[in-house]
Tab-separated table of C-alpha atoms in Angstrom:
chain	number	residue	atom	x	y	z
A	1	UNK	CA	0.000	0.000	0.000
A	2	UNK	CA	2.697	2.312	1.056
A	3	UNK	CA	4.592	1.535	-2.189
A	4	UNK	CA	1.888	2.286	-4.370
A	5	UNK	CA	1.018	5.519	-2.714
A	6	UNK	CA	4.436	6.568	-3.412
A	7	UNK	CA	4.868	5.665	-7.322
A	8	UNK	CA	1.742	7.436	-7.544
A	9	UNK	CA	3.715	10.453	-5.619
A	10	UNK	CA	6.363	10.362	-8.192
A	11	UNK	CA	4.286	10.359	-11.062
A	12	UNK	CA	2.534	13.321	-9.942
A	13	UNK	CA	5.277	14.956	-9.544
A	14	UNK	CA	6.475	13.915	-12.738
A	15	UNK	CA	3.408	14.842	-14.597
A	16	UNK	CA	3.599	18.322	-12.734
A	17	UNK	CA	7.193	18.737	-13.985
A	18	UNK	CA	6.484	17.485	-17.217
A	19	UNK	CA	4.353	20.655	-18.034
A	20	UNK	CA	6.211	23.211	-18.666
A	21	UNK	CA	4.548	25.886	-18.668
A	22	UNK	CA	2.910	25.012	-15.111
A	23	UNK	CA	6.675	24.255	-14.092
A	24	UNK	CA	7.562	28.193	-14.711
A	25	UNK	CA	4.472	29.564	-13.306
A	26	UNK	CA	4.950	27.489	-10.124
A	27	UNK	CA	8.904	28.046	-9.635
A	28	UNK	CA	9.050	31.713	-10.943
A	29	UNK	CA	5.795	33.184	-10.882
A	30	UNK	CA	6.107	33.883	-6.863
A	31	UNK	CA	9.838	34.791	-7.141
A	32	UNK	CA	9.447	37.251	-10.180
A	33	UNK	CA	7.206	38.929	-8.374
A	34	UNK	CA	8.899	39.013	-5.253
A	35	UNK	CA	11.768	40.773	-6.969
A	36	UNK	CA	9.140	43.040	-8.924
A	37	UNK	CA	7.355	44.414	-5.993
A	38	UNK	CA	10.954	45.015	-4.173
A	39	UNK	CA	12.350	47.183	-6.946
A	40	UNK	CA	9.023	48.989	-6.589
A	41	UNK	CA	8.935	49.494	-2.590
A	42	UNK	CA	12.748	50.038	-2.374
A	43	UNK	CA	12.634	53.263	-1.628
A	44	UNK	CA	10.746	52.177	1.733
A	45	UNK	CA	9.130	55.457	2.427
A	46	UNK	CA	7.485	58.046	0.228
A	47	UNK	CA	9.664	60.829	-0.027
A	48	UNK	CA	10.120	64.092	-2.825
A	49	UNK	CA	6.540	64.893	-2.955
A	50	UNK	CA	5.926	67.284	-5.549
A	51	UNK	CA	4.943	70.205	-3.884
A	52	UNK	CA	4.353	74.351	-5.438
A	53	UNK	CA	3.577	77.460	-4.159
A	54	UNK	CA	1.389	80.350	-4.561
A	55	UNK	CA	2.417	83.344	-1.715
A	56	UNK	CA	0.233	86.089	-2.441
A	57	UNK	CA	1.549	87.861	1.159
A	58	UNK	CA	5.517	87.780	0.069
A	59	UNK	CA	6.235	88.905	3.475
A	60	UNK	CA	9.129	87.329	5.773
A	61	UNK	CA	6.755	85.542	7.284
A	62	UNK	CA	5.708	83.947	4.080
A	63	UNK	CA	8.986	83.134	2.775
A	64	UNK	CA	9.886	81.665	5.768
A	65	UNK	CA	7.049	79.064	5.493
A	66	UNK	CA	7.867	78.393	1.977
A	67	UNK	CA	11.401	78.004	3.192
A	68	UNK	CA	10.222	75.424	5.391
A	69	UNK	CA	8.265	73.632	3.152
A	70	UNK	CA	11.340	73.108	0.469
A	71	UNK	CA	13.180	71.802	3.496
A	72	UNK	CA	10.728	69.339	4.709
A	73	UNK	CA	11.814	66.036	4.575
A	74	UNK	CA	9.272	64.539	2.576
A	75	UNK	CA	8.487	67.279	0.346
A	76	UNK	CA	9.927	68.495	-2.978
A	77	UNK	CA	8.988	72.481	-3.623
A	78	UNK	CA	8.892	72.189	-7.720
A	79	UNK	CA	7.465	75.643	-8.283
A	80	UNK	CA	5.870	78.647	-7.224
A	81	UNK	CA	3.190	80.527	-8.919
A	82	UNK	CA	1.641	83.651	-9.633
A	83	UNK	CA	-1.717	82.638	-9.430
A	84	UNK	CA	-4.398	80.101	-8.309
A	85	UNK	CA	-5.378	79.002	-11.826
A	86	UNK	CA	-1.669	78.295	-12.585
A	87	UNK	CA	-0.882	76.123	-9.040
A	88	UNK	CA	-4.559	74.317	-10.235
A	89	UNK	CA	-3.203	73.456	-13.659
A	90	UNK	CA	-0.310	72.336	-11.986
A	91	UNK	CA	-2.142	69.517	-9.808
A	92	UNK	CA	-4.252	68.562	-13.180
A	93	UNK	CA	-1.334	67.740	-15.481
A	94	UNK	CA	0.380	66.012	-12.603
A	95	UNK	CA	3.826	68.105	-12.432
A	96	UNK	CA	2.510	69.381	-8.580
A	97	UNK	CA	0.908	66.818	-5.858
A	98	UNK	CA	0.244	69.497	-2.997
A	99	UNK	CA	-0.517	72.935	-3.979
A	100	UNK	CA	-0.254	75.530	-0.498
A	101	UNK	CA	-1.879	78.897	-1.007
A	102	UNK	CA	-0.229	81.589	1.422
A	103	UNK	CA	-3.013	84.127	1.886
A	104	UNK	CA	-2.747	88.573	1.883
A	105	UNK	CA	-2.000	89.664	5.302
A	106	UNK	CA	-0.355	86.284	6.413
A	107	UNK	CA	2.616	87.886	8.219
A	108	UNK	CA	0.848	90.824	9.762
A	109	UNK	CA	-1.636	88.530	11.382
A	110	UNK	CA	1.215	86.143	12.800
A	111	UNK	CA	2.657	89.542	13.973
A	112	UNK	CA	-0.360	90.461	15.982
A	113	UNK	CA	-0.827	87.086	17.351
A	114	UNK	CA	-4.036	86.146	15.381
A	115	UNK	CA	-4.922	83.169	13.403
A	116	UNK	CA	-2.876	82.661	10.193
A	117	UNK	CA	-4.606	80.789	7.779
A	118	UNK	CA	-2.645	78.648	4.762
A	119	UNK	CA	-4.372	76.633	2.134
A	120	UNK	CA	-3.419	73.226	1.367
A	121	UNK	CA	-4.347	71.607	-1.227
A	122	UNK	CA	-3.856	68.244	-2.411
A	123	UNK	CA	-4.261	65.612	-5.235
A	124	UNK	CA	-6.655	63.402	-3.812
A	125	UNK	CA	-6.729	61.159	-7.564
A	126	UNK	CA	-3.749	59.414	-5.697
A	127	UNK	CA	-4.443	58.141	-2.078
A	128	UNK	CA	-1.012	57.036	-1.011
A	129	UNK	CA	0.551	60.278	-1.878
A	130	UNK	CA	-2.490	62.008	-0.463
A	131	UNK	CA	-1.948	60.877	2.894
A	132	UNK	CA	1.430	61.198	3.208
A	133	UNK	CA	1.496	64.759	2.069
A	134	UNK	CA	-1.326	65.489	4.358
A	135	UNK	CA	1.341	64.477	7.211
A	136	UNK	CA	4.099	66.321	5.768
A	137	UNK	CA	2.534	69.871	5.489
A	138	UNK	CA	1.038	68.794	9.283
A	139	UNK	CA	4.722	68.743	10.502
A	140	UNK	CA	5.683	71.549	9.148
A	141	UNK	CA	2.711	73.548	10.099
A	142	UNK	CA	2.770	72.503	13.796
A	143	UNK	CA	6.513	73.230	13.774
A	144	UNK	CA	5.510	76.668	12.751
A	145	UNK	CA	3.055	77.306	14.903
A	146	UNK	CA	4.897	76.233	17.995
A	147	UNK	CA	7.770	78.916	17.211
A	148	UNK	CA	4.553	81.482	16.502
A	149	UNK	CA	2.965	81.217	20.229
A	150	UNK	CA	6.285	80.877	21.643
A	151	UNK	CA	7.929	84.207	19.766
A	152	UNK	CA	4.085	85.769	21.435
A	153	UNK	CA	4.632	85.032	24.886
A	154	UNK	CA	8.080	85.759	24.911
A	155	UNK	CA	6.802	89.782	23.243
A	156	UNK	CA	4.577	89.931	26.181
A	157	UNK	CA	7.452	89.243	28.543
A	158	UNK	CA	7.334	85.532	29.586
A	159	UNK	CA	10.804	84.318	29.704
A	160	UNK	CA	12.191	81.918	26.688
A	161	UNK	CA	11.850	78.379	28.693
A	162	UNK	CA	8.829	79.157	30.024
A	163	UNK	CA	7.015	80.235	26.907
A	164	UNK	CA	7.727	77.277	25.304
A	165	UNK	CA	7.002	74.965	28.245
A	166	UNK	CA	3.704	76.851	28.498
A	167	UNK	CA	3.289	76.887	24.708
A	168	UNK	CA	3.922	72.531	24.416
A	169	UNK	CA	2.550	71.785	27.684
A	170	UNK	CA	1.690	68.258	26.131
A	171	UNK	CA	4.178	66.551	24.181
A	172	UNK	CA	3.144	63.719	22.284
A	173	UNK	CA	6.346	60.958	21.571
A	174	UNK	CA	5.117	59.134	18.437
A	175	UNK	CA	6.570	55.727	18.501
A	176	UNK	CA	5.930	52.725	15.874
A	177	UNK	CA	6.344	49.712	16.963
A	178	UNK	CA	7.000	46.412	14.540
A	179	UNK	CA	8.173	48.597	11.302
A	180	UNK	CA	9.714	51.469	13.049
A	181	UNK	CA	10.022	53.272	9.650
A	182	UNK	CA	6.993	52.800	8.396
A	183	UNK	CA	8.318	50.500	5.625
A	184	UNK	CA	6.385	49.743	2.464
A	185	UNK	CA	8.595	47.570	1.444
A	186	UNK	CA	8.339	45.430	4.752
A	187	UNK	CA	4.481	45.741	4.561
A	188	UNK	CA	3.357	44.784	1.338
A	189	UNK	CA	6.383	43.127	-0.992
A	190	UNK	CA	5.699	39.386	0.881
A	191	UNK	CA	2.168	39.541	0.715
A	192	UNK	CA	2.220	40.240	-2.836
A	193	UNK	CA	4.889	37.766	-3.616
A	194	UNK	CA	2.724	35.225	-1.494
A	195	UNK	CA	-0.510	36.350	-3.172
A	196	UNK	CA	0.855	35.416	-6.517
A	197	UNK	CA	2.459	32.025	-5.218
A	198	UNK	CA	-1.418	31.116	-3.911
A	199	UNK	CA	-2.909	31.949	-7.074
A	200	UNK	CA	0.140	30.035	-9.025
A	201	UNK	CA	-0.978	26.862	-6.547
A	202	UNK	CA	-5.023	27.032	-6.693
A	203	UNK	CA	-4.507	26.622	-10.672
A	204	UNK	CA	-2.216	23.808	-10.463
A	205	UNK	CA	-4.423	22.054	-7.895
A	206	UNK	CA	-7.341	22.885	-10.200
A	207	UNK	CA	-5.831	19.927	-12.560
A	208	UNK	CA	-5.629	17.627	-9.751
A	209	UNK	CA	-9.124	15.931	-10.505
A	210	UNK	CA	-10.330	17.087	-14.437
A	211	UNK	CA	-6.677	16.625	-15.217
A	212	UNK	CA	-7.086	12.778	-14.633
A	213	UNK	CA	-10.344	12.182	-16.013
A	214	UNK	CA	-8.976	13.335	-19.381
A	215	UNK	CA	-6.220	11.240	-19.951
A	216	UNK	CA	-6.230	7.373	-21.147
A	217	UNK	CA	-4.060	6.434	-18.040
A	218	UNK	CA	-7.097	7.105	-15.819
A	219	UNK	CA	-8.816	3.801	-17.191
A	220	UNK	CA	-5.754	2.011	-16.530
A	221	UNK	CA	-5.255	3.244	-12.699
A	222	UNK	CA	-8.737	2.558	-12.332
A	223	UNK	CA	-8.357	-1.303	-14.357
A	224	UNK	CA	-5.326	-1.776	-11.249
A	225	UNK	CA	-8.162	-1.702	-8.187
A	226	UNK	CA	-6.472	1.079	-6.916
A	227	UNK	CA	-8.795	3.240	-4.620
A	228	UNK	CA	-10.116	6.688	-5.811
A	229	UNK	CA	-9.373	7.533	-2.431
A	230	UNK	CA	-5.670	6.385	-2.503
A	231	UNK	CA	-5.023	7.766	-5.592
A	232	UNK	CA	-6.382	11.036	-4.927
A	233	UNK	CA	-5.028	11.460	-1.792
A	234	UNK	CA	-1.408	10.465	-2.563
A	235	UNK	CA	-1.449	12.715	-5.542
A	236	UNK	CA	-2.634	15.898	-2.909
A	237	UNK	CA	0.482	14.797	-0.779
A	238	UNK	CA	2.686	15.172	-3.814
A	239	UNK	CA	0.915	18.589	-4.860
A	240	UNK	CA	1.006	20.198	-1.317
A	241	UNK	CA	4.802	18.979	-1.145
A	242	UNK	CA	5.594	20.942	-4.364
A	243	UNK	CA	3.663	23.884	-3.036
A	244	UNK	CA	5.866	23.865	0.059
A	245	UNK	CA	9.089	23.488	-1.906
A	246	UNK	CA	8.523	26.392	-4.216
A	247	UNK	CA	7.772	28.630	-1.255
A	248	UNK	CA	11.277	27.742	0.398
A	249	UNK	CA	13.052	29.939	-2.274
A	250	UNK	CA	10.587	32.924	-1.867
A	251	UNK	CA	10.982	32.887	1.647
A	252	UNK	CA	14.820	32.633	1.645
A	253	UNK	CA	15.827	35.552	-0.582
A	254	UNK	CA	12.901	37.893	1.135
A	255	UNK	CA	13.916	36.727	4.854
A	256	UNK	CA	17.553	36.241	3.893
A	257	UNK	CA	18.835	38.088	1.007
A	258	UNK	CA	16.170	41.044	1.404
A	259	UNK	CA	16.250	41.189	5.154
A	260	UNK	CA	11.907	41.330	5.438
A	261	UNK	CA	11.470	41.199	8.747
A	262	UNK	CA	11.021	37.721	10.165
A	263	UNK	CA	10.275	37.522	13.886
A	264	UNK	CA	8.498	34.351	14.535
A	265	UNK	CA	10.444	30.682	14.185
A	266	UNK	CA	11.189	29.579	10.776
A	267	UNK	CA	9.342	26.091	12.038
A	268	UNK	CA	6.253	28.168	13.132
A	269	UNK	CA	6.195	29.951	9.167
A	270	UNK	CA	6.434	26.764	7.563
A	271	UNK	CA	3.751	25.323	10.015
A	272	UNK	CA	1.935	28.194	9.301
A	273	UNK	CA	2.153	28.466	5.706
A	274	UNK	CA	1.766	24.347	5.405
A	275	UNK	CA	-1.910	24.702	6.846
A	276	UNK	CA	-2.341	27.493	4.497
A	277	UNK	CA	-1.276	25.129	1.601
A	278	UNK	CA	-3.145	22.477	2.193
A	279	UNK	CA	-6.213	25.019	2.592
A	280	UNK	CA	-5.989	26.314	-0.816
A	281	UNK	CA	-4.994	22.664	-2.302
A	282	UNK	CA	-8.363	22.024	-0.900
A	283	UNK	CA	-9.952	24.829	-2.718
A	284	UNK	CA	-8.454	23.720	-5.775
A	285	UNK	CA	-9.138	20.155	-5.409
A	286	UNK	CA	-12.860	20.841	-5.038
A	287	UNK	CA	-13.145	22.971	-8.268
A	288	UNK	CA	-11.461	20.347	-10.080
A	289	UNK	CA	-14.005	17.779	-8.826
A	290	UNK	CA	-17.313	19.001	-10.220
A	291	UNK	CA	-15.951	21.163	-13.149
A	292	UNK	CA	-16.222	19.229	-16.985
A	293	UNK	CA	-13.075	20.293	-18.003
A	294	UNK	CA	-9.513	21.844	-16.710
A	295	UNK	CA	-10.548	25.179	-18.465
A	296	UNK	CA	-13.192	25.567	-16.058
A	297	UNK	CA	-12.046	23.700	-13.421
A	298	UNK	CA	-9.338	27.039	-13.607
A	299	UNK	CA	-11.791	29.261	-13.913
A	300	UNK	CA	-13.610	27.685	-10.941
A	301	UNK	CA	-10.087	28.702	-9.360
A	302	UNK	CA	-9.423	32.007	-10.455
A	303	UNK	CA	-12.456	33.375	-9.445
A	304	UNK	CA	-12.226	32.803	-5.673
A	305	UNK	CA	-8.213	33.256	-5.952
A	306	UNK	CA	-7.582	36.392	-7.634
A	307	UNK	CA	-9.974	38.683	-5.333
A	308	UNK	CA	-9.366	36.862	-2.327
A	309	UNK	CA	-6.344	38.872	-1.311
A	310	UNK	CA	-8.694	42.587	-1.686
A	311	UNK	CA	-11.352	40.559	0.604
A	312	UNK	CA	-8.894	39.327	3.359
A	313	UNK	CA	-8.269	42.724	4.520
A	314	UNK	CA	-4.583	42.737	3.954
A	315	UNK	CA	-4.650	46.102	2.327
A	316	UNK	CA	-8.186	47.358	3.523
A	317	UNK	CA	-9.389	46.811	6.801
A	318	UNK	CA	-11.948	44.343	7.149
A	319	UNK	CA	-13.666	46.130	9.758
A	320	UNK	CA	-14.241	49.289	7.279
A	321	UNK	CA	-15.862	46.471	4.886
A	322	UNK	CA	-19.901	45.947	4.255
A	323	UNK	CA	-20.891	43.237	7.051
A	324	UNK	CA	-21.757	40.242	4.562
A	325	UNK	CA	-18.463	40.487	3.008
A	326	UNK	CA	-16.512	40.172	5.897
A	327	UNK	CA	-18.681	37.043	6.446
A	328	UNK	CA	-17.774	35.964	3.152
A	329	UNK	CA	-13.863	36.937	3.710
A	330	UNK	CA	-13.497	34.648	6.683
A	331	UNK	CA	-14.719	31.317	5.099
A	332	UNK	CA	-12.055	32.155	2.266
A	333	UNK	CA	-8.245	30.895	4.109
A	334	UNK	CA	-6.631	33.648	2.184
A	335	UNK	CA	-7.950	35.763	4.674
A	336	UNK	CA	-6.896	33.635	7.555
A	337	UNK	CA	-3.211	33.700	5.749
A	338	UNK	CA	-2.941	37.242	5.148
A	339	UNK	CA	-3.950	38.287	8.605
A	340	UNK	CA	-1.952	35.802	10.169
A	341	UNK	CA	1.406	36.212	8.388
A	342	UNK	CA	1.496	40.030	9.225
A	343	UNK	CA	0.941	38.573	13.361
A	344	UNK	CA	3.720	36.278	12.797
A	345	UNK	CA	6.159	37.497	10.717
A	346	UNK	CA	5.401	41.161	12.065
A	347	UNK	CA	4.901	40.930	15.928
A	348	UNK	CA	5.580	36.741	16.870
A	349	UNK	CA	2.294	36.431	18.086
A	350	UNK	CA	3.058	33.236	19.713
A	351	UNK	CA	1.385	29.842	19.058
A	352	UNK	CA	-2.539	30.585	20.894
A	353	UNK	CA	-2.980	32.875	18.174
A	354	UNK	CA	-1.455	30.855	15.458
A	355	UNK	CA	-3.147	27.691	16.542
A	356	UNK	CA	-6.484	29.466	16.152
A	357	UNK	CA	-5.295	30.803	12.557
A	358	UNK	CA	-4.125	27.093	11.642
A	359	UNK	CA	-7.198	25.306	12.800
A	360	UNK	CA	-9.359	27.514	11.283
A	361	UNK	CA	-7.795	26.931	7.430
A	362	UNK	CA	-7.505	23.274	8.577
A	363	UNK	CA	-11.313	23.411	9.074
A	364	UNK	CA	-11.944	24.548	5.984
A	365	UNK	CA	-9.592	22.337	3.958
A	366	UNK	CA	-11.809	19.489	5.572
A	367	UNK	CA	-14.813	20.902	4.256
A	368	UNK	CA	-13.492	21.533	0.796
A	369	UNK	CA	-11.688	17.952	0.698
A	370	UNK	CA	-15.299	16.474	1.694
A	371	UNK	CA	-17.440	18.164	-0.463
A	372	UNK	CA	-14.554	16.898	-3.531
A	373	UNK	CA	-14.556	13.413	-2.095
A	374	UNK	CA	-18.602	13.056	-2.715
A	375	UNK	CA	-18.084	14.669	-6.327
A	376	UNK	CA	-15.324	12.478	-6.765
A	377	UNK	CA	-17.346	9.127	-5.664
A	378	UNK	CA	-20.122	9.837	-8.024
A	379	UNK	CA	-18.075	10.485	-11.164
């Protein structure tokens, strides 16, 4: 028995080899796009954000501010105009991404200690650079500000260390914990690589049924009395196995070569990443069991594959989502994955939390090998 389940393990693998175009997608689909999404994140953080001006005040005051802005660290000051319609044009062809509109009167109002009021105005067409020159301008503007009260009190006599403990009686320490730097790169270039490396493995699972029912050697496995449930099941081993061994690489040169942080146990990310395998095996398995051919059988695949990462909350929260579709998100395992990788390889969440992520794809590996095995027993 145990021979036969292994000379059906190396024929699958064989057969899986065999195919070469399902040989490239599985062995340097993940890794292509692991290197991809790193030259596209290595600059970490977003930094040079085109930024112009339109001072309509040209006081001291004013320059100073735009002197501050050209300084900041994550801005770039590309231009300044001589009039609204020009900084708008500007932001419409692309060449600006924050426009900041220094109004009449701006330095005699700081000079009297009233409210100064600056327009800023940004491209909201691009979300990431939207937020991150919203923070930006904020920094400069408090830093402004601060130095404005201060400079006040001290004119009305309060001594220098006084003024500004009075001014910043509440300092706020901003400290980020897990990705210190705010990395792009360490948040999102291993979930993409993985993403692709789950959809490269639901399509090759999606053969692991249809793909046997087509071929003449089926009647002749069947003709040898060996069990659908033998053969099936041996074959899955040999599939997952693959699936495990073309992740190795991926997580080598990210972890290793790319230095991605890794904080958890190498034997808890393979754990980890084996339940997620055998999850999405599952998934594939299933669609390959009721579909008429291995066209659809992919298509079967593909559908619940290629959205799955947008549902699992990776890059939106699930908690901002529409209440049936986080219900819908947590029966997929990509979601369980996704969430669970950024714990692990992020923070070490330890093993209570993992276990619960683990048994949870587990569960519904068992429900997607069960439905397959009654498709399977009444073909």
């Amino acid at each position: 028995m145990l021979r036969q389940c292994l000379a059906i393990m190396r024929r699958e693998v064989f057969y899986l080899w065999r195919d070469r175009g399902l040989r490239h997608i599985l062995l340097f689909g993940s890794l292509l796009g692991l290197m991809l999404f790193y030259a596209v994140y290595s600059a970490q953080v977003l930094k040079d954000i085109p930024t112009a001006v339109f001072d309509l005040d040209n006081s001291a005051a004013s320059r100073e501010l735009v002197d501050k802005i050209g300084k900041a660290e994550y801005l770039k000051l590309v231009a300044s105009t001589a009039s609204y319609d020009d900084l708008r044009e500007l932001i419409k062809q692309g060449k600006a991404v924050v426009g900041v509109v220094i109004p009449e009167n701006y330095g005699r109002n700081l000079a009297l200690g009233r409210q100064a009021r600056v327009l800023a105005v940004i491209d909201g067409s691009n979300m990431i650079y939207a937020t991150n020159a919203s923070a930006a301008l904020l920094t400069v503007t408090r830093t402004l500000s601060a130095q404005a009260g201060v400079s006040a009190l001290v004119a009305r006599g309060v001594q220098l260390q006084q003024a500004k403990d009075a001014y910043q009686a509440i300092d706020i320490s901003e400290e980020a914990w897990f990705n210190p730097a705010l990395n792009y790169a360490y948040f999102l270039v291993l979930a993409l690589a993985l993403n692709i490396w789950q959809q490269c493995c639901t399509l090759a699972a999606c053969l692991n049924v249809i793909g046997e029912r087509g071929m003449k050697s089926w009647l002749q496995i069947r003709a040898c009395g060996i069990s659908k449930f033998r053969f099936f099941a041996s074959k899955s081993i040999a599939q997952i196995f693959i699936f495990m061994a073309v992740v190795l690489p991926l997580y080598i040169l990210g972890f290793g070569a790319l230095k991605l942080p890794l904080n958890c146990s190498w034997a808890a990310l393979l754990l980890f990443t084996l339940a997620f395998a055998i999850a999405v095996h599952s998934i594939g398995t299933l669609a390959s069991s009721f579909a008429r051919n291995a066209v659809d059988a992919a298509r079967f695949g593909m559908i619940i594959a290629l959205p799955s990462f947008v549902l699992s909350g990776y890059t939106w929260p699930l908690e901002a989502m529409p209440v049936y579709l986080q219900k819908v998100a947590w029966i997929l395992p990509q979601t369980w994955f996704f969430q669970g990788i950024n714990y692990f390889a992020f923070k070490n969440a330890g093993w209570n939390l993992m276990a619960h992520y683990i048994l949870a794809m587990l569960a519904i590996a068992a429900v997607c090998y069960g439905a397959a095995a009654v498709f399977i027993a009444r073909s």
